[in-house]
PDB file of C-alpha atoms in Angstrom:
ATOM      1  CA  MET A   1      -2.827  13.993  -9.533  1.00 95.00           C
ATOM      2  CA  ARG A   2      -1.789  14.753  -5.788  1.00 98.00           C
ATOM      3  CA  ILE A   3      -1.489  11.350  -3.946  1.00 98.00           C
ATOM      4  CA  VAL A   4      -0.891  10.966  -0.692  1.00 98.00           C
ATOM      5  CA  ILE A   5       1.197   7.975   0.622  1.00 98.00           C
ATOM      6  CA  ALA A   6       1.990   6.834   4.011  1.00 97.00           C
ATOM      7  CA  GLY A   7       4.711   5.380   5.413  1.00 96.00           C
ATOM      8  CA  GLY A   8       6.640   7.321   2.825  1.00 97.00           C
ATOM      9  CA  HIS A   9       9.746   6.087   3.661  1.00 96.00           C
ATOM     10  CA  GLY A  10       9.431   2.195   2.538  1.00 96.00           C
ATOM     11  CA  GLN A  11      11.004   0.637   0.231  1.00 96.00           C
ATOM     12  CA  ILE A  12       7.876   0.320  -2.289  1.00 97.00           C
ATOM     13  CA  ALA A  13       6.934   4.306  -1.126  1.00 98.00           C
ATOM     14  CA  LEU A  14       9.860   5.495  -2.367  1.00 98.00           C
ATOM     15  CA  ARG A  15       9.952   3.199  -5.771  1.00 98.00           C
ATOM     16  CA  LEU A  16       6.606   4.562  -6.116  1.00 98.00           C
ATOM     17  CA  GLU A  17       7.087   7.902  -5.289  1.00 98.00           C
ATOM     18  CA  ARG A  18      10.268   8.583  -7.944  1.00 98.00           C
ATOM     19  CA  LEU A  19       7.719   6.713 -10.379  1.00 98.00           C
ATOM     20  CA  LEU A  20       4.684   9.162  -9.692  1.00 98.00           C
ATOM     21  CA  ALA A  21       6.781  11.915  -9.402  1.00 97.00           C
ATOM     22  CA  GLY A  22       8.828  11.190 -13.230  1.00 97.00           C
ATOM     23  CA  ARG A  23       5.119  11.608 -14.468  1.00 96.00           C
ATOM     24  CA  GLY A  24       4.615  14.596 -13.229  1.00 97.00           C
ATOM     25  CA  ASP A  25       2.007  13.484  -9.888  1.00 97.00           C
ATOM     26  CA  GLU A  26       2.689  15.329  -6.634  1.00 98.00           C
ATOM     27  CA  ILE A  27       3.078  13.246  -4.168  1.00 98.00           C
ATOM     28  CA  ALA A  28       3.170  13.807  -0.501  1.00 98.00           C
ATOM     29  CA  GLY A  29       4.788  10.894   1.992  1.00 98.00           C
ATOM     30  CA  ILE A  30       4.396  10.401   5.362  1.00 98.00           C
ATOM     31  CA  ILE A  31       7.075   9.432   7.627  1.00 97.00           C
ATOM     32  CA  ARG A  32       7.628   9.086  11.637  1.00 93.00           C
ATOM     33  CA  ARG A  33      11.560  10.352  11.431  1.00 94.00           C
ATOM     34  CA  PRO A  34      12.511  13.660  10.507  1.00 96.00           C
ATOM     35  CA  GLU A  35      15.854  12.660   9.303  1.00 97.00           C
ATOM     36  CA  GLN A  36      13.936  10.451   6.245  1.00 97.00           C
ATOM     37  CA  ALA A  37      12.359  13.672   4.580  1.00 98.00           C
ATOM     38  CA  GLY A  38      15.793  13.687   2.130  1.00 98.00           C
ATOM     39  CA  ASP A  39      15.323  10.733   0.731  1.00 98.00           C
ATOM     40  CA  LEU A  40      11.404  11.349   0.222  1.00 98.00           C
ATOM     41  CA  LEU A  41      12.763  15.034  -1.458  1.00 98.00           C
ATOM     42  CA  ALA A  42      15.145  12.744  -3.468  1.00 98.00           C
ATOM     43  CA  ALA A  43      12.217  10.377  -4.997  1.00 98.00           C
ATOM     44  CA  GLY A  44      10.345  13.394  -5.780  1.00 98.00           C
ATOM     45  CA  ALA A  45       8.475  13.251  -2.635  1.00 98.00           C
ATOM     46  CA  GLU A  46       6.988  16.050  -0.318  1.00 98.00           C
ATOM     47  CA  PRO A  47       7.559  14.807   3.339  1.00 98.00           C
ATOM     48  CA  VAL A  48       5.163  15.279   6.006  1.00 97.00           C
ATOM     49  CA  VAL A  49       7.432  14.565   9.176  1.00 97.00           C
ATOM     50  CA  CYS A  50       3.323  12.784  11.115  1.00 96.00           C
ATOM     51  CA  ASP A  51       3.236   9.338  13.588  1.00 94.00           C
ATOM     52  CA  LEU A  52       0.677   7.319  12.287  1.00 93.00           C
ATOM     53  CA  GLU A  53       0.843   5.639  15.716  1.00 90.00           C
ATOM     54  CA  SER A  54       0.075   8.809  17.907  1.00 92.00           C
ATOM     55  CA  ALA A  55      -1.903  11.363  15.373  1.00 95.00           C
ATOM     56  CA  SER A  56      -5.555  11.709  15.554  1.00 96.00           C
ATOM     57  CA  VAL A  57      -8.078  11.739  12.655  1.00 97.00           C
ATOM     58  CA  ALA A  58      -7.913  15.539  12.288  1.00 97.00           C
ATOM     59  CA  ASP A  59      -4.147  15.420  12.097  1.00 95.00           C
ATOM     60  CA  ILE A  60      -3.910  13.304   9.761  1.00 97.00           C
ATOM     61  CA  ALA A  61      -6.825  14.531   7.545  1.00 97.00           C
ATOM     62  CA  ARG A  62      -5.351  17.686   7.550  1.00 97.00           C
ATOM     63  CA  HIS A  63      -2.383  16.364   5.340  1.00 97.00           C
ATOM     64  CA  LEU A  64      -4.742  14.515   3.283  1.00 97.00           C
ATOM     65  CA  GLU A  65      -6.685  18.242   1.944  1.00 95.00           C
ATOM     66  CA  SER A  66      -7.071  18.297  -1.533  1.00 94.00           C
ATOM     67  CA  ALA A  67      -5.064  15.048  -2.343  1.00 98.00           C
ATOM     68  CA  ASP A  68      -6.758  13.384  -5.208  1.00 98.00           C
ATOM     69  CA  ALA A  69      -6.177   9.628  -3.591  1.00 98.00           C
ATOM     70  CA  ALA A  70      -3.880   7.475  -0.969  1.00 98.00           C
ATOM     71  CA  VAL A  71      -1.876   4.951  -0.370  1.00 98.00           C
ATOM     72  CA  PHE A  72      -1.673   2.743   2.710  1.00 98.00           C
ATOM     73  CA  ALA A  73       2.464   1.553   2.205  1.00 97.00           C
ATOM     74  CA  ALA A  74       3.113   1.554   5.937  1.00 93.00           C
ATOM     75  CA  GLY A  75       4.438  -1.387   7.919  1.00 87.00           C
ATOM     76  CA  ALA A  76       6.033  -1.950  11.641  1.00 76.00           C
ATOM     77  CA  GLY A  77       8.724  -3.644   9.331  1.00 77.00           C
ATOM     78  CA  PRO A  78      11.328  -6.455  10.204  1.00 73.00           C
ATOM     79  CA  GLY A  79      12.586  -6.760  13.904  1.00 73.00           C
ATOM     80  CA  SER A  80       9.298  -5.449  15.471  1.00 76.00           C
ATOM     81  CA  GLY A  81       6.540  -7.678  17.660  1.00 78.00           C
ATOM     82  CA  MET A  82       3.306  -8.885  17.923  1.00 81.00           C
ATOM     83  CA  GLU A  83       2.534  -5.938  19.029  1.00 81.00           C
ATOM     84  CA  ARG A  84       3.459  -2.865  17.078  1.00 84.00           C
ATOM     85  CA  LYS A  85       2.044  -5.391  13.871  1.00 87.00           C
ATOM     86  CA  ASP A  86      -1.307  -4.675  14.888  1.00 87.00           C
ATOM     87  CA  THR A  87      -0.899  -0.953  15.741  1.00 88.00           C
ATOM     88  CA  VAL A  88       0.971  -0.791  12.739  1.00 89.00           C
ATOM     89  CA  ASP A  89      -0.179  -2.621  10.424  1.00 89.00           C
ATOM     90  CA  ARG A  90      -3.845  -3.024  11.279  1.00 92.00           C
ATOM     91  CA  GLY A  91      -4.306   0.287  13.385  1.00 93.00           C
ATOM     92  CA  ALA A  92      -2.853   2.886  11.318  1.00 94.00           C
ATOM     93  CA  ALA A  93      -4.268   1.357   8.004  1.00 95.00           C
ATOM     94  CA  ALA A  94      -8.259   1.842  10.593  1.00 95.00           C
ATOM     95  CA  LEU A  95      -6.869   5.699  11.194  1.00 96.00           C
ATOM     96  CA  PHE A  96      -5.698   6.316   7.651  1.00 97.00           C
ATOM     97  CA  ALA A  97      -8.874   5.470   6.305  1.00 98.00           C
ATOM     98  CA  ASP A  98     -11.017   7.260   8.322  1.00 97.00           C
ATOM     99  CA  ALA A  99      -8.482  10.492   7.574  1.00 98.00           C
ATOM    100  CA  ALA A 100      -8.653   9.976   4.285  1.00 98.00           C
ATOM    101  CA  GLU A 101     -12.916   9.579   4.256  1.00 98.00           C
ATOM    102  CA  ALA A 102     -12.608  12.555   6.666  1.00 97.00           C
ATOM    103  CA  ALA A 103     -11.173  14.125   3.822  1.00 98.00           C
ATOM    104  CA  GLY A 104     -13.462  13.411   1.006  1.00 97.00           C
ATOM    105  CA  VAL A 105     -10.368  11.048  -0.354  1.00 98.00           C
ATOM    106  CA  ARG A 106     -12.739   8.317  -2.100  1.00 97.00           C
ATOM    107  CA  ARG A 107      -9.297   6.359  -3.855  1.00 98.00           C
ATOM    108  CA  PHE A 108      -7.341   4.390  -1.416  1.00 98.00           C
ATOM    109  CA  LEU A 109      -4.879   2.118  -2.437  1.00 98.00           C
ATOM    110  CA  VAL A 110      -3.115  -0.793   0.293  1.00 98.00           C
ATOM    111  CA  VAL A 111       0.089  -2.894  -0.072  1.00 97.00           C
ATOM    112  CA  SER A 112      -1.328  -5.911   2.226  1.00 96.00           C
ATOM    113  CA  SER A 113       0.051  -9.155   1.798  1.00 94.00           C
ATOM    114  CA  MET A 114      -0.558 -12.450  -0.084  1.00 94.00           C
ATOM    115  CA  GLY A 115      -1.945 -15.202   2.690  1.00 91.00           C
ATOM    116  CA  ALA A 116      -3.560 -11.967   4.506  1.00 92.00           C
ATOM    117  CA  ASP A 117      -7.674 -13.239   4.209  1.00 88.00           C
ATOM    118  CA  ARG A 118      -7.019 -16.731   6.047  1.00 89.00           C
ATOM    119  CA  GLU A 119      -6.187 -18.143   8.831  1.00 91.00           C
ATOM    120  CA  PRO A 120      -1.709 -18.358   9.142  1.00 90.00           C
ATOM    121  CA  PRO A 121      -0.960 -22.546   8.445  1.00 89.00           C
ATOM    122  CA  GLU A 122      -0.032 -24.157  11.402  1.00 89.00           C
ATOM    123  CA  GLY A 123       3.573 -23.871  12.440  1.00 90.00           C
ATOM    124  CA  THR A 124       3.623 -19.887  11.248  1.00 91.00           C
ATOM    125  CA  ASP A 125       6.314 -18.229  13.014  1.00 91.00           C
ATOM    126  CA  PRO A 126       3.850 -16.050  15.799  1.00 90.00           C
ATOM    127  CA  VAL A 127       4.845 -12.569  15.112  1.00 90.00           C
ATOM    128  CA  PHE A 128       4.977 -13.390  10.999  1.00 90.00           C
ATOM    129  CA  ALA A 129       1.327 -14.879  11.783  1.00 93.00           C
ATOM    130  CA  ALA A 130       0.636 -12.030  13.667  1.00 91.00           C
ATOM    131  CA  TYR A 131       1.756  -9.699  10.397  1.00 91.00           C
ATOM    132  CA  LEU A 132      -1.112 -11.885   8.836  1.00 93.00           C
ATOM    133  CA  ARG A 133      -3.701 -11.185  11.433  1.00 93.00           C
ATOM    134  CA  ALA A 134      -3.366  -7.653  11.084  1.00 93.00           C
ATOM    135  CA  LYS A 135      -3.340  -7.428   7.567  1.00 94.00           C
ATOM    136  CA  GLY A 136      -6.506  -9.288   6.671  1.00 95.00           C
ATOM    137  CA  ALA A 137      -8.225  -7.341   9.479  1.00 95.00           C
ATOM    138  CA  ALA A 138      -7.004  -4.161   7.897  1.00 95.00           C
ATOM    139  CA  ASP A 139      -7.981  -5.234   4.999  1.00 96.00           C
ATOM    140  CA  ALA A 140     -11.980  -6.020   5.677  1.00 96.00           C
ATOM    141  CA  ASP A 141     -12.261  -2.725   7.764  1.00 96.00           C
ATOM    142  CA  VAL A 142     -11.091  -1.233   4.225  1.00 97.00           C
ATOM    143  CA  ARG A 143     -13.724  -2.854   2.460  1.00 96.00           C
ATOM    144  CA  ALA A 144     -16.500  -2.511   4.429  1.00 96.00           C
ATOM    145  CA  ARG A 145     -15.987   1.821   3.626  1.00 96.00           C
ATOM    146  CA  ALA A 146     -18.899   2.522   1.243  1.00 94.00           C
ATOM    147  CA  GLY A 147     -16.752   5.712   1.293  1.00 94.00           C
ATOM    148  CA  LEU A 148     -13.573   4.875   0.203  1.00 98.00           C
ATOM    149  CA  ASP A 149     -13.166   4.041  -3.641  1.00 98.00           C
ATOM    150  CA  TRP A 150     -10.542   0.961  -2.931  1.00 98.00           C
ATOM    151  CA  THR A 151      -7.526  -0.998  -3.524  1.00 98.00           C
ATOM    152  CA  ILE A 152      -5.898  -3.575  -1.632  1.00 98.00           C
ATOM    153  CA  LEU A 153      -2.940  -4.744  -4.062  1.00 98.00           C
ATOM    154  CA  ARG A 154      -1.113  -8.286  -2.132  1.00 97.00           C
ATOM    155  CA  PRO A 155       1.794  -8.981  -3.279  1.00 97.00           C
ATOM    156  CA  GLY A 156       3.413 -12.456  -3.271  1.00 96.00           C
ATOM    157  CA  ARG A 157       7.035 -12.724  -1.703  1.00 96.00           C
ATOM    158  CA  LEU A 158       9.144  -9.200  -1.826  1.00 96.00           C
ATOM    159  CA  THR A 159      12.809  -9.375  -3.411  1.00 97.00           C
ATOM    160  CA  ASP A 160      15.271  -6.559  -4.104  1.00 96.00           C
ATOM    161  CA  GLU A 161      15.619  -8.030  -8.296  1.00 96.00           C
ATOM    162  CA  PRO A 162      15.211  -5.251 -10.672  1.00 97.00           C
ATOM    163  CA  GLY A 163      11.588  -5.487 -11.930  1.00 97.00           C
ATOM    164  CA  THR A 164      10.518  -6.372 -15.520  1.00 97.00           C
ATOM    165  CA  GLY A 165       7.887  -4.470 -16.206  1.00 98.00           C
ATOM    166  CA  ARG A 166       5.629  -8.112 -16.414  1.00 98.00           C
ATOM    167  CA  VAL A 167       3.534  -9.854 -13.545  1.00 98.00           C
ATOM    168  CA  ALA A 168       0.472 -11.297 -13.152  1.00 98.00           C
ATOM    169  CA  LEU A 169      -2.260  -9.657 -11.136  1.00 98.00           C
ATOM    170  CA  GLY A 170      -5.923 -11.125 -10.305  1.00 97.00           C
ATOM    171  CA  GLU A 171      -7.799 -12.271  -7.952  1.00 95.00           C
ATOM    172  CA  ALA A 172      -5.824 -14.733  -7.077  1.00 94.00           C
ATOM    173  CA  THR A 173      -2.246 -16.233  -8.855  1.00 96.00           C
ATOM    174  CA  GLY A 174      -1.057 -18.143  -6.344  1.00 93.00           C
ATOM    175  CA  ARG A 175       2.052 -17.686  -4.615  1.00 94.00           C
ATOM    176  CA  GLY A 176       5.391 -16.717  -6.458  1.00 97.00           C
ATOM    177  CA  PRO A 177       8.353 -13.338  -5.950  1.00 98.00           C
ATOM    178  CA  VAL A 178       8.153 -10.057  -7.078  1.00 98.00           C
ATOM    179  CA  SER A 179       9.976  -7.756  -7.091  1.00 98.00           C
ATOM    180  CA  ARG A 180       9.625  -4.240  -4.714  1.00 98.00           C
ATOM    181  CA  ASP A 181       9.925  -2.236  -8.392  1.00 98.00           C
ATOM    182  CA  ASP A 182       7.448  -4.017 -10.240  1.00 98.00           C
ATOM    183  CA  VAL A 183       4.973  -4.092  -7.111  1.00 98.00           C
ATOM    184  CA  ALA A 184       5.404   0.082  -7.301  1.00 98.00           C
ATOM    185  CA  ALA A 185       5.163  -0.227 -10.777  1.00 98.00           C
ATOM    186  CA  VAL A 186       1.685  -1.840 -10.109  1.00 98.00           C
ATOM    187  CA  LEU A 187       0.603   0.861  -8.078  1.00 98.00           C
ATOM    188  CA  ALA A 188       1.259   3.778 -10.534  1.00 98.00           C
ATOM    189  CA  ALA A 189      -1.432   1.762 -13.177  1.00 98.00           C
ATOM    190  CA  LEU A 190      -3.667   1.157 -10.256  1.00 98.00           C
ATOM    191  CA  LEU A 191      -3.577   4.731 -10.006  1.00 97.00           C
ATOM    192  CA  ALA A 192      -4.119   5.741 -12.783  1.00 94.00           C
ATOM    193  CA  GLU A 193      -6.881   3.185 -13.389  1.00 95.00           C
ATOM    194  CA  PRO A 194      -9.775   4.294 -11.085  1.00 94.00           C
ATOM    195  CA  ARG A 195     -11.559   1.160 -12.798  1.00 95.00           C
ATOM    196  CA  THR A 196     -10.125  -1.381 -10.059  1.00 96.00           C
ATOM    197  CA  ALA A 197     -11.611   0.077  -7.369  1.00 97.00           C
ATOM    198  CA  GLY A 198     -13.727  -2.659  -5.081  1.00 97.00           C
ATOM    199  CA  ARG A 199     -11.001  -5.159  -6.226  1.00 97.00           C
ATOM    200  CA  THR A 200      -8.454  -7.119  -3.859  1.00 97.00           C
ATOM    201  CA  LEU A 201      -5.794  -8.435  -6.477  1.00 98.00           C
ATOM    202  CA  GLU A 202      -2.756 -10.246  -5.714  1.00 98.00           C
ATOM    203  CA  LEU A 203       0.287 -10.088  -7.551  1.00 98.00           C
ATOM    204  CA  ILE A 204       3.768 -11.857  -8.033  1.00 98.00           C
ATOM    205  CA  ALA A 205       5.796 -11.502 -10.750  1.00 98.00           C
ATOM    206  CA  GLY A 206       4.930 -12.987 -14.631  1.00 97.00           C
ATOM    207  CA  ASP A 207       4.644 -12.051 -18.124  1.00 97.00           C
ATOM    208  CA  THR A 208       2.579  -9.864 -18.920  1.00 98.00           C
ATOM    209  CA  PRO A 209       3.146  -6.180 -19.018  1.00 98.00           C
ATOM    210  CA  VAL A 210       2.549  -4.050 -16.552  1.00 98.00           C
ATOM    211  CA  ASP A 211       0.094  -1.567 -18.511  1.00 97.00           C
ATOM    212  CA  GLU A 212      -1.348  -4.568 -20.064  1.00 97.00           C
ATOM    213  CA  ALA A 213      -2.234  -6.726 -16.882  1.00 98.00           C
ATOM    214  CA  VAL A 214      -4.231  -3.901 -15.006  1.00 97.00           C
ATOM    215  CA  LYS A 215      -6.067  -3.257 -17.760  1.00 96.00           C
ATOM    216  CA  SER A 216      -7.218  -7.317 -18.263  1.00 95.00           C
ATOM    217  CA  VAL A 217      -8.455  -6.770 -14.726  1.00 95.00           C
ATOM    218  CA  VAL A 218     -11.237  -3.970 -15.383  1.00 92.00           C
ATOM    219  CA  GLU A 219     -11.773  -5.695 -19.491  1.00 90.00           C
ATOM    220  CA  GLY A 220     -11.552  -8.742 -18.454  1.00 75.00           C
TER     221      GLY A 220
END
């Protein structure tokens, strides 16, 4: 498969690139800064410099030509304000989806966040609340697109602990932590299982091997 990843220098994206390259897929990672290219090359991915906050649909669609799948793993990141939560976590997601449709790329995965499907609780940090609302709006936008075979993955609290290869995956898992290693492993498995299209899935650490967890989602 040829897979294009938006937010190609993110912590989950770099892990995913290494996994996909290791299994023989062709990977391109969209990055904002040229100095990030070396890390993508080391992960086995082709770096593509393109700013999702200023690019046009046509600009991005050119990078998606001939792709079999697209993954939106971009984010404004820590330290960014409320405005960039909207322009990146919502706006760039919609733009990337527009470009995927324009390029005829149906398979579309989104790295979202647990809690994006509801109004943030009272007392939530305003910037984090803006992030959750942006993620929720992006998810709703993607789910409304008949031109995409989308899967939305909503991990719990992300950690840098080594992956265990065992997770809990389903429409509702309850809250909990999950390692970025295991998030990347689940994304790789979802890309290989087209029957997960049309599903919004929560993910936390658990006891089920990744491939079995994905299989159980589609086979009940």
